[in-house]
mmCIF file of C-alpha atoms in Angstrom:
data_model
loop_
_atom_site.group_PDB
_atom_site.id
_atom_site.type_symbol
_atom_site.label_atom_id
_atom_site.label_comp_id
_atom_site.label_asym_id
_atom_site.label_seq_id
_atom_site.Cartn_x
_atom_site.Cartn_y
_atom_site.Cartn_z
ATOM 1 C CA HIS A 1 8.272 26.970 74.602
ATOM 2 C CA LEU A 2 7.170 27.798 71.209
ATOM 3 C CA LEU A 3 4.354 29.671 72.867
ATOM 4 C CA GLY A 4 6.764 31.900 74.928
ATOM 5 C CA ASN A 5 5.422 30.729 77.990
ATOM 6 C CA ASN A 6 8.631 28.549 79.435
ATOM 7 C CA PRO A 7 11.923 29.456 77.936
ATOM 8 C CA PRO A 8 13.868 26.321 77.107
ATOM 9 C CA PHE A 9 16.971 27.920 78.415
ATOM 10 C CA PRO A 10 16.520 29.590 81.869
ATOM 11 C CA GLY A 11 18.848 32.536 82.233
ATOM 12 C CA LYS A 12 19.114 32.862 78.583
ATOM 13 C CA SER A 13 16.833 35.241 76.817
ATOM 14 C CA VAL A 14 15.752 33.775 73.238
ATOM 15 C CA SER A 15 14.149 35.549 70.264
ATOM 16 C CA HIS A 16 11.590 34.494 68.174
ATOM 17 C CA SER A 17 10.734 35.598 64.713
ATOM 18 C CA PRO A 18 7.646 37.586 64.183
ATOM 19 C CA MET A 19 4.384 35.295 63.898
ATOM 20 C CA SER A 20 1.619 35.964 61.487
ATOM 21 C CA GLY A 21 -1.842 36.411 61.992
ATOM 22 C CA ASP A 22 -2.654 32.901 61.766
ATOM 23 C CA GLU A 23 -0.162 31.837 64.291
ATOM 24 C CA ALA A 24 -0.666 34.330 66.547
ATOM 25 C CA ASP A 25 -4.307 33.513 66.560
ATOM 26 C CA SER A 26 -3.459 29.683 67.073
ATOM 27 C CA ALA A 27 -0.829 30.845 70.206
ATOM 28 C CA ALA A 28 -3.153 32.538 71.798
ATOM 29 C CA LEU A 29 -5.792 29.757 71.422
ATOM 30 C CA TRP A 30 -3.509 27.109 72.791
ATOM 31 C CA SER A 31 -2.323 29.449 75.528
ATOM 32 C CA LYS A 32 -5.916 29.207 77.074
ATOM 33 C CA GLN A 33 -5.625 25.425 77.291
ATOM 34 C CA PRO A 34 -4.943 24.250 81.113
ATOM 35 C CA VAL A 35 -3.685 20.844 80.042
ATOM 36 C CA VAL A 36 -0.910 22.461 77.803
ATOM 37 C CA ARG A 37 -0.171 25.205 80.102
ATOM 38 C CA GLY A 38 0.081 22.497 83.234
ATOM 39 C CA LEU A 39 1.818 19.918 80.592
ATOM 40 C CA THR A 40 5.409 21.304 81.616
ATOM 41 C CA SER A 41 4.975 21.325 85.146
ATOM 42 C CA ARG A 42 4.109 17.868 85.375
ATOM 43 C CA THR A 43 6.391 16.299 83.478
ATOM 44 C CA SER A 44 9.213 17.895 85.110
ATOM 45 C CA LYS A 45 8.233 15.701 88.112
ATOM 46 C CA ILE A 46 8.957 11.967 86.134
ATOM 47 C CA PRO A 47 12.333 12.276 86.288
ATOM 48 C CA PHE A 48 11.865 12.262 90.511
ATOM 49 C CA ILE A 49 9.050 9.602 89.742
ATOM 50 C CA CYS A 50 11.557 7.212 88.377
ATOM 51 C CA ALA A 51 14.482 7.906 90.371
ATOM 52 C CA SER A 52 12.059 7.163 93.464
ATOM 53 C CA ILE A 53 10.606 3.809 91.972
ATOM 54 C CA CYS A 54 14.425 2.790 91.210
ATOM 55 C CA VAL A 55 15.514 3.567 94.992
ATOM 56 C CA ALA A 56 12.353 1.724 96.172
ATOM 57 C CA SER A 57 12.896 -1.601 93.838
ATOM 58 C CA ALA A 58 16.519 -1.597 95.588
ATOM 59 C CA LEU A 59 15.436 -1.498 98.680
ATOM 60 C CA VAL A 60 12.939 -4.345 97.909
ATOM 61 C CA ALA A 61 15.620 -6.328 96.240
ATOM 62 C CA VAL A 62 17.781 -6.227 99.388
ATOM 63 C CA LEU A 63 15.465 -7.196 101.780
ATOM 64 C CA VAL A 64 14.161 -9.964 100.031
ATOM 65 C CA GLN A 65 18.073 -11.252 99.260
ATOM 66 C CA PHE A 66 18.773 -10.856 103.412
ATOM 67 C CA SER A 67 15.682 -12.540 103.938
ATOM 68 C CA GLY A 68 16.429 -15.434 101.705
ATOM 69 C CA ALA A 69 20.071 -15.563 103.243
ATOM 70 C CA ARG A 70 18.428 -16.045 106.735
ATOM 71 C CA GLU A 71 16.094 -19.006 105.809
ATOM 72 C CA SER A 72 18.970 -20.608 103.727
ATOM 73 C CA LYS A 73 20.225 -21.403 107.229
ATOM 74 C CA SER A 74 17.704 -23.003 108.563
ATOM 75 C CA PRO A 75 17.950 -27.094 107.913
ATOM 76 C CA LYS A 76 14.462 -26.984 107.154
ATOM 77 C CA ALA A 77 14.727 -24.373 104.703
ATOM 78 C CA ALA A 78 17.765 -26.115 103.250
ATOM 79 C CA ASP A 79 15.788 -29.249 102.860
ATOM 80 C CA SER A 80 13.002 -27.759 101.207
ATOM 81 C CA PHE A 81 15.428 -26.376 98.583
ATOM 82 C CA ALA A 82 18.031 -29.242 97.820
ATOM 83 C CA HIS A 83 18.236 -31.156 94.644
ATOM 84 C CA PRO A 84 15.818 -34.223 94.517
ATOM 85 C CA LYS A 85 18.490 -37.310 94.998
ATOM 86 C CA TRP A 86 18.767 -39.241 91.477
ATOM 87 C CA ASP A 87 17.443 -42.865 92.532
ATOM 88 C CA GLY A 88 17.860 -44.256 88.804
ATOM 89 C CA PRO A 89 20.410 -46.893 87.299
ATOM 90 C CA HIS A 90 24.140 -46.021 87.294
ATOM 91 C CA THR A 91 26.433 -46.051 84.817
ATOM 92 C CA THR A 92 27.597 -49.953 85.609
ATOM 93 C CA ASP A 93 24.936 -50.854 83.478
ATOM 94 C CA TRP A 94 25.692 -49.358 80.669
ATOM 95 C CA ARG A 95 22.765 -46.524 80.673
ATOM 96 C CA GLY A 96 24.902 -43.501 79.859
ATOM 97 C CA THR A 97 22.535 -41.356 80.464
ATOM 98 C CA ALA A 98 22.311 -40.873 84.313
ATOM 99 C CA ARG A 99 21.959 -37.178 84.643
ATOM 100 C CA ASP A 100 24.191 -36.874 87.790
ATOM 101 C CA GLU A 101 26.604 -39.854 86.101
ATOM 102 C CA TRP A 102 26.777 -38.916 82.476
ATOM 103 C CA ARG A 103 29.578 -40.013 80.779
ATOM 104 C CA GLY A 104 29.111 -39.051 77.202
ATOM 105 C CA THR A 105 30.497 -40.986 74.244
ATOM 106 C CA THR A 106 32.357 -42.980 76.859
ATOM 107 C CA ALA A 107 29.623 -45.453 76.717
ATOM 108 C CA LEU A 108 30.654 -45.976 73.342
ATOM 109 C CA ARG A 109 33.156 -48.438 74.205
ATOM 110 C CA GLY A 110 35.155 -50.317 71.861
ATOM 111 C CA GLY A 111 34.581 -50.989 67.872
ATOM 112 C CA LYS A 112 34.062 -47.932 66.392
ATOM 113 C CA GLY A 113 35.815 -46.915 62.963
ATOM 114 C CA TYR A 114 35.420 -45.035 59.675
ATOM 115 C CA ALA A 115 33.964 -46.335 56.178
ATOM 116 C CA SER A 116 34.862 -44.449 53.116
ATOM 117 C CA THR A 117 31.718 -43.654 51.106
ATOM 118 C CA PRO A 118 30.292 -41.379 48.322
ATOM 119 C CA MET A 119 29.073 -38.888 51.250
ATOM 120 C CA GLY A 120 32.586 -38.973 53.127
ATOM 121 C CA GLN A 121 33.617 -40.870 56.115
ATOM 122 C CA VAL A 122 30.779 -42.498 57.984
ATOM 123 C CA HIS A 123 31.142 -43.387 61.354
ATOM 124 C CA TYR A 124 30.277 -46.958 62.772
ATOM 125 C CA ARG A 125 30.484 -48.898 66.066
ATOM 126 C CA ASP A 126 31.166 -52.707 65.306
ATOM 127 C CA VAL A 127 30.456 -54.737 68.879
ATOM 128 C CA GLY A 128 29.556 -58.712 69.529
ATOM 129 C CA PRO A 129 30.902 -62.046 68.303
ATOM 130 C CA ARG A 130 32.327 -62.083 64.928
ATOM 131 C CA ASP A 131 30.942 -65.186 64.165
ATOM 132 C CA ASP A 132 27.477 -64.221 64.048
ATOM 133 C CA PRO A 133 25.637 -64.731 60.773
ATOM 134 C CA ASN A 134 23.044 -62.370 61.487
ATOM 135 C CA PRO A 135 24.365 -59.354 62.579
ATOM 136 C CA ILE A 136 22.194 -56.413 62.966
ATOM 137 C CA VAL A 137 22.800 -52.457 62.018
ATOM 138 C CA LEU A 138 21.367 -49.688 63.747
ATOM 139 C CA LEU A 139 20.103 -46.596 62.720
ATOM 140 C CA HIS A 140 19.494 -43.618 64.871
ATOM 141 C CA GLN A 141 16.863 -41.185 64.843
ATOM 142 C CA THR A 142 17.056 -37.725 64.012
ATOM 143 C CA PRO A 143 18.776 -35.207 65.285
ATOM 144 C CA MET A 144 21.074 -38.018 67.553
ATOM 145 C CA PHE A 145 23.890 -40.357 66.662
ATOM 146 C CA MET A 146 24.754 -43.850 67.517
ATOM 147 C CA ILE A 147 24.822 -43.452 71.246
ATOM 148 C CA GLN A 148 21.290 -43.962 71.364
ATOM 149 C CA TRP A 149 22.053 -47.742 70.583
ATOM 150 C CA ALA A 150 24.475 -47.936 73.027
ATOM 151 C CA LYS A 151 22.924 -49.889 76.180
ATOM 152 C CA VAL A 152 20.976 -51.643 73.271
ATOM 153 C CA GLN A 153 24.424 -52.675 71.830
ATOM 154 C CA HIS A 154 25.864 -54.030 75.185
ATOM 155 C CA GLU A 155 22.433 -56.257 75.687
ATOM 156 C CA LEU A 156 22.904 -57.684 72.216
ATOM 157 C CA SER A 157 26.539 -58.553 72.735
ATOM 158 C CA GLU A 158 25.830 -60.619 76.105
ATOM 159 C CA LEU A 159 23.491 -62.742 73.824
ATOM 160 C CA GLY A 160 25.912 -63.500 71.237
ATOM 161 C CA ILE A 161 24.769 -60.971 68.867
ATOM 162 C CA ARG A 162 26.636 -58.546 66.415
ATOM 163 C CA SER A 163 25.477 -55.121 66.029
ATOM 164 C CA VAL A 164 26.469 -52.097 64.106
ATOM 165 C CA SER A 165 25.295 -48.666 64.862
ATOM 166 C CA VAL A 166 25.932 -46.426 62.614
ATOM 167 C CA ASP A 167 26.159 -42.438 62.646
ATOM 168 C CA THR A 168 23.924 -41.122 59.776
ATOM 169 C CA PRO A 169 26.044 -38.693 57.795
ATOM 170 C CA GLY A 170 25.589 -35.241 58.881
ATOM 171 C CA TYR A 171 25.560 -36.289 62.189
ATOM 172 C CA GLY A 172 27.856 -37.695 65.459
ATOM 173 C CA MET A 173 31.044 -38.066 64.217
ATOM 174 C CA SER A 174 29.803 -38.576 60.410
ATOM 175 C CA ASP A 175 30.823 -36.341 57.707
ATOM 176 C CA ILE A 176 28.556 -33.916 56.375
ATOM 177 C CA PRO A 177 27.460 -34.557 52.712
ATOM 178 C CA PRO A 178 28.054 -32.118 50.182
ATOM 179 C CA GLN A 179 24.050 -31.677 49.733
ATOM 180 C CA GLN A 180 20.893 -32.807 51.911
ATOM 181 C CA PRO A 181 20.314 -36.568 50.780
ATOM 182 C CA THR A 182 17.129 -38.149 50.478
ATOM 183 C CA ILE A 183 16.137 -41.216 52.733
ATOM 184 C CA GLN A 184 16.679 -43.277 49.392
ATOM 185 C CA GLU A 185 20.082 -41.333 49.276
ATOM 186 C CA PHE A 186 21.482 -42.515 52.685
ATOM 187 C CA ALA A 187 19.938 -46.293 52.473
ATOM 188 C CA ASP A 188 22.102 -46.472 49.266
ATOM 189 C CA ASN A 189 25.328 -44.954 51.599
ATOM 190 C CA LEU A 190 24.732 -47.963 53.532
ATOM 191 C CA VAL A 191 26.080 -50.083 51.480
ATOM 192 C CA ALA A 192 29.666 -49.086 51.613
ATOM 193 C CA VAL A 193 29.882 -49.035 55.154
ATOM 194 C CA LEU A 194 28.565 -52.601 54.837
ATOM 195 C CA ASN A 195 31.492 -53.520 51.947
ATOM 196 C CA HIS A 196 33.896 -51.581 54.094
ATOM 197 C CA LEU A 197 32.984 -54.275 57.070
ATOM 198 C CA GLU A 198 32.519 -57.241 54.533
ATOM 199 C CA LEU A 199 29.025 -57.954 55.684
ATOM 200 C CA GLY A 200 26.702 -59.355 52.727
ATOM 201 C CA LYS A 201 23.446 -59.848 55.033
ATOM 202 C CA VAL A 202 22.143 -58.207 57.782
ATOM 203 C CA VAL A 203 19.311 -57.311 59.633
ATOM 204 C CA VAL A 204 18.568 -53.808 59.592
ATOM 205 C CA ALA A 205 16.486 -51.849 62.152
ATOM 206 C CA GLY A 206 16.104 -48.318 63.033
ATOM 207 C CA GLN A 207 13.827 -45.389 64.910
ATOM 208 C CA HIS A 208 12.614 -42.382 63.287
ATOM 209 C CA THR A 209 14.391 -41.571 60.305
ATOM 210 C CA GLY A 210 16.483 -44.769 60.751
ATOM 211 C CA ALA A 211 13.583 -47.093 60.622
ATOM 212 C CA GLN A 212 12.813 -45.104 57.007
ATOM 213 C CA ILE A 213 16.425 -45.411 56.321
ATOM 214 C CA ALA A 214 16.115 -48.951 57.031
ATOM 215 C CA ALA A 215 12.826 -49.435 54.888
ATOM 216 C CA ALA A 216 14.470 -48.098 52.203
ATOM 217 C CA PHE A 217 17.190 -50.491 52.164
ATOM 218 C CA ALA A 218 15.521 -53.582 52.669
ATOM 219 C CA ALA A 219 13.378 -52.355 49.957
ATOM 220 C CA ASN A 220 16.132 -51.629 47.274
ATOM 221 C CA HIS A 221 19.318 -53.990 48.408
#
């Protein structure tokens, strides 16, 4: 448009300021370039091309949807795309992780409570016979919470073993500590939970981060 070959607003006259000698020579040079002269005519076709592509894409999507709807009516197609049936154990065994019968925290039936600790309230689940001389404290991995031990606690209870699962502070239903504790601080905080339950001697077990806390507790307490 600056060269004056294609007015920017059809039907309207546009006045240009006089060009210097260098500018006139530059304009004359560029006006002889076939690529520049044909650029406007080529770019004017871009909206039409884009519109054609959009229409073609929409037609393809409609045809694919129509074809899929017809195929879904046949029993063979319906069976091939059916969701696989879950053949694993049911919730009657307290597994609590069957993907078609997920019960959430309802698998943690009974024995739940809170203990006041330096890191806030700590959630625990204490199940099994009260006269067990060697109760087991179960510490979960990170990130997780006590539901990891739901089935284990059920099995231990049937064997006559008392078990206590604990939500590590900041996880599950336990309070979030005011700052990020160390492994040793997590272990020290467990003492308040055991004092609340009036347990003087326990077996401590854990997985992942829980195993580190259990080792630190056993080494220092």
